PDB file of C-alpha atoms in Angstrom:
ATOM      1  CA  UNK A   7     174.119 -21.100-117.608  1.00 86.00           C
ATOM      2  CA  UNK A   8     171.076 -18.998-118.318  1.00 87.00           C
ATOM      3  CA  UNK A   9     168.916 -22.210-118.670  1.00 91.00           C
ATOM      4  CA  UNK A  10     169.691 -23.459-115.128  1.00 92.00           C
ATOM      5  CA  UNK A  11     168.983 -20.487-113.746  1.00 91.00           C
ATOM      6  CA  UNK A  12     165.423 -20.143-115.503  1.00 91.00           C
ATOM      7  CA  UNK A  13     164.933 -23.835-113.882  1.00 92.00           C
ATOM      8  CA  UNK A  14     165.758 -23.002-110.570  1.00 91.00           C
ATOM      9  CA  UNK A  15     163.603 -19.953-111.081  1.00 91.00           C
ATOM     10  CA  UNK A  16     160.617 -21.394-112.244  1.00 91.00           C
ATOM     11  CA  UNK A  17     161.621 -23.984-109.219  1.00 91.00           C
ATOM     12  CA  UNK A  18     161.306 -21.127-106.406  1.00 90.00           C
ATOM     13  CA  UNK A  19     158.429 -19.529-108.233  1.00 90.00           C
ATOM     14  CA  UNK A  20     160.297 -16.137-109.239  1.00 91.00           C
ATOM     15  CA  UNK A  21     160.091 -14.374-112.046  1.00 91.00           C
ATOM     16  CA  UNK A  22     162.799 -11.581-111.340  1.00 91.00           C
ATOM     17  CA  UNK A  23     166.190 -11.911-111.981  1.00 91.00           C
ATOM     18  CA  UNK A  24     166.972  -8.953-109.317  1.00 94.00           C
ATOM     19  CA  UNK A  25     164.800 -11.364-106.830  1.00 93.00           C
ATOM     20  CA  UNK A  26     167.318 -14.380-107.937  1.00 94.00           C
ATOM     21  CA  UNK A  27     170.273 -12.278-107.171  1.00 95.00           C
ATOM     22  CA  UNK A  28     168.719 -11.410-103.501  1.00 95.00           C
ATOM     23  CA  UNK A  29     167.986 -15.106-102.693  1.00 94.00           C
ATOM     24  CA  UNK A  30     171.393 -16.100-104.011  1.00 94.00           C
ATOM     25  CA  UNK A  31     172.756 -13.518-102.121  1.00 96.00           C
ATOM     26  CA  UNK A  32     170.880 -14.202 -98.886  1.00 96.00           C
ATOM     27  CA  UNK A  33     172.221 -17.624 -99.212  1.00 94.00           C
ATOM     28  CA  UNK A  34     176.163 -16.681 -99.132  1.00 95.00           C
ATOM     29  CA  UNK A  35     176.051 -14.027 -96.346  1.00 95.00           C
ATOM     30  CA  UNK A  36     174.267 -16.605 -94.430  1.00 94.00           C
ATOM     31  CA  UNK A  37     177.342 -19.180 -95.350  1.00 92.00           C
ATOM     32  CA  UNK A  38     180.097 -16.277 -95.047  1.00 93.00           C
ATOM     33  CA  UNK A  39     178.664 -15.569 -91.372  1.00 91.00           C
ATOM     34  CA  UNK A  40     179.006 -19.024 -90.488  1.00 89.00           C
ATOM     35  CA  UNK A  41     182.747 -18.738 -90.766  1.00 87.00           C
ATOM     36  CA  UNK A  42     183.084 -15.440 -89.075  1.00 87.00           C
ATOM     37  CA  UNK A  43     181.260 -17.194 -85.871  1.00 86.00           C
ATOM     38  CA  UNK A  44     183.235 -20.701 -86.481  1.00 85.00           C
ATOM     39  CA  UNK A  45     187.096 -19.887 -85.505  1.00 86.00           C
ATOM     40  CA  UNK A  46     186.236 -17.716 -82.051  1.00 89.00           C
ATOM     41  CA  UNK A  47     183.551 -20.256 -80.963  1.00 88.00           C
ATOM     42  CA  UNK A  48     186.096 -23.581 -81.663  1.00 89.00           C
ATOM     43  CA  UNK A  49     188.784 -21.231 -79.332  1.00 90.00           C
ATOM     44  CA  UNK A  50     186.268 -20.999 -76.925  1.00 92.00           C
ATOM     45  CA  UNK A  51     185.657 -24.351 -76.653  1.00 89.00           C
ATOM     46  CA  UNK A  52     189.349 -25.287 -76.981  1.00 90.00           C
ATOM     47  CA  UNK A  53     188.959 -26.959 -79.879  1.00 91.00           C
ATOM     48  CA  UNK A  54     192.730 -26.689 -82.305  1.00 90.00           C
ATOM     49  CA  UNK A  55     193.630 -28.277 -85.580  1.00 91.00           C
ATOM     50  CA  UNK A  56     194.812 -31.366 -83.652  1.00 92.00           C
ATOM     51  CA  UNK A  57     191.405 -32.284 -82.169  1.00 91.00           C
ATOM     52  CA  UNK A  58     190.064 -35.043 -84.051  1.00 93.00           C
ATOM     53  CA  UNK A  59     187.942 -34.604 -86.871  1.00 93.00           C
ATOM     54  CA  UNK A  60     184.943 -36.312 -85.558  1.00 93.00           C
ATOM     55  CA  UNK A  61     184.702 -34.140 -82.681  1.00 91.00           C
ATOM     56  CA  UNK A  62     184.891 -31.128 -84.964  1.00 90.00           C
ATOM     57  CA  UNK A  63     181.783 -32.313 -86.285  1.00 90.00           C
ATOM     58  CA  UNK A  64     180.084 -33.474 -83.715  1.00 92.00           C
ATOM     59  CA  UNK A  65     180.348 -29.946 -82.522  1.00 89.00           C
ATOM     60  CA  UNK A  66     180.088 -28.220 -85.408  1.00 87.00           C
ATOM     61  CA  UNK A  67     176.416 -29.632 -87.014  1.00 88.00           C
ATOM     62  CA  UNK A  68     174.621 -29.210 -83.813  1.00 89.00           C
ATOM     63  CA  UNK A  69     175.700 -25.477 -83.026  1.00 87.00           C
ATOM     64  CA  UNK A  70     176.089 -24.413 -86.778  1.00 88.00           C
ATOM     65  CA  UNK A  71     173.291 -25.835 -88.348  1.00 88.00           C
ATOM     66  CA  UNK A  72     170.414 -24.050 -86.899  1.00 89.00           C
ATOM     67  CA  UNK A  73     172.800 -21.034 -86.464  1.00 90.00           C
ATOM     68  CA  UNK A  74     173.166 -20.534 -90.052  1.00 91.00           C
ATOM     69  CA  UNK A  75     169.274 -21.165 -90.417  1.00 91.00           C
ATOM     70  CA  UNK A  76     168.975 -18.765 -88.377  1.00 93.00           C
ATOM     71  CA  UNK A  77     170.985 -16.246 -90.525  1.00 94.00           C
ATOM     72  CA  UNK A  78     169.116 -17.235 -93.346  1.00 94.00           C
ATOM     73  CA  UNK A  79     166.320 -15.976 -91.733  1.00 94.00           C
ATOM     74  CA  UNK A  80     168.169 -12.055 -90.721  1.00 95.00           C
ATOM     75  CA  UNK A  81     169.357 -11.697 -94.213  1.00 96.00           C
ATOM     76  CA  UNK A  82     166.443 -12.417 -95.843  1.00 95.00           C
ATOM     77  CA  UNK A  83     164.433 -10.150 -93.488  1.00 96.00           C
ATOM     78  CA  UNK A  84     167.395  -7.256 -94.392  1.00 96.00           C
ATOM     79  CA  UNK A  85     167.543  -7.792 -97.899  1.00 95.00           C
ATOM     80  CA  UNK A  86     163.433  -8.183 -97.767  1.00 93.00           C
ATOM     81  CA  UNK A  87     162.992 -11.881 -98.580  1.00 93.00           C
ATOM     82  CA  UNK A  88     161.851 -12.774 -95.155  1.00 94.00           C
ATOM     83  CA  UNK A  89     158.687 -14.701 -96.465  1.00 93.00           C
ATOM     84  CA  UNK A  90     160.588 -16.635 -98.986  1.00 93.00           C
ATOM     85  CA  UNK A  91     163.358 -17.856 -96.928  1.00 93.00           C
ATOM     86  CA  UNK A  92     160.677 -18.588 -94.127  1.00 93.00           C
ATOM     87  CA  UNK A  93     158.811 -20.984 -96.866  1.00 91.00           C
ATOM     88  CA  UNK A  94     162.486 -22.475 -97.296  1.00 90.00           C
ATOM     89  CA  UNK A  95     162.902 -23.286 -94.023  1.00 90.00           C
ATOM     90  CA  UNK A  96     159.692 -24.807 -93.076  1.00 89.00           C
ATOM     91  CA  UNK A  97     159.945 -27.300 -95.885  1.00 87.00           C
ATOM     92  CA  UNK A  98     163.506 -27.874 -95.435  1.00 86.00           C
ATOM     93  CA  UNK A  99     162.397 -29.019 -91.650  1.00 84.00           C
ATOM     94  CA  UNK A 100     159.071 -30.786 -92.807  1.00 87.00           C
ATOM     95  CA  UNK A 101     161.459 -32.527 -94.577  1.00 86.00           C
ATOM     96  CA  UNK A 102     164.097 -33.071 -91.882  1.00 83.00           C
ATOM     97  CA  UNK A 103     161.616 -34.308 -89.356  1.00 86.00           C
ATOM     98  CA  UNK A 104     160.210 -36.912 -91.836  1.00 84.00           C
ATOM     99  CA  UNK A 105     156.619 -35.323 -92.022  1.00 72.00           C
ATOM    100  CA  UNK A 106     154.452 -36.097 -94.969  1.00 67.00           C
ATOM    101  CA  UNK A 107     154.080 -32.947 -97.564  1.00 60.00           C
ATOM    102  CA  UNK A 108     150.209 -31.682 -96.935  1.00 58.00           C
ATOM    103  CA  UNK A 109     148.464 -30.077-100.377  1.00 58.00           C
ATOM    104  CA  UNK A 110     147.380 -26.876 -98.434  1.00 60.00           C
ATOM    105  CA  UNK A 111     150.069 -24.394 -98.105  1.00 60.00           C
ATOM    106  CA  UNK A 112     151.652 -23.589 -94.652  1.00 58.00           C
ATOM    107  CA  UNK A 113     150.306 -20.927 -92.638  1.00 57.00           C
ATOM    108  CA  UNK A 114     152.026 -18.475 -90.989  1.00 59.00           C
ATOM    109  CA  UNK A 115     153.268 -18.536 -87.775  1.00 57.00           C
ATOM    110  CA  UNK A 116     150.929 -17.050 -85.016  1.00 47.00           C
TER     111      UNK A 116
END
């Protein structure tokens, strides 16, 4: 266990194992939110166990996607990882959006 760890370290560019545990951490409040928000917003919109499945979806990627990016982004500014998760997220949509990787890094937003 302690070896995949060190790879996904080295991987994110961290040395700390405190740091790990914040990132890791960031990364299931962010999911654990999601759920709060999930079962009031599908009442809300009516939606019951015998909807069909592919309406669940089709309602749930488009609303809870960039939600939980967006709690990525709180929690890591509470917990003090703001800059790393931001880094996350702008490759994760450079990615998404089919963009070629540049060599230079990518600068803050202004």
């Amino acid at each position: 266990m302690r070896k995949i760890i060190e790879k996904i370290k080295a991987k994110w560019g961290i040395k700390s194992d405190w740091r790990f545990f914040k990132i890791n951490l960031i990364f299931a409040l962010a999911g654990m939110c999601i759920v709060f928000v999930r079962k009031p917003l599908f009442h809300l919109l009516h939606i019951t166990h015998s909807t069909p499945l592919w309406i669940k979806i089709a309602v749930y990627v488009p609303i809870f996607f960039p939600t939980y990016q967006m709690n990525l982004l709180i929690w890591g500014f509470i917990l003090g990882e703001f800059e790393f998760v931001l880094e996350k997220e702008k490759r994760l949509w450079i990615f998404l959006l089919g963009r070629k990787r540049s060599t230079q890094p990518i600068s803050p937003i202004s």
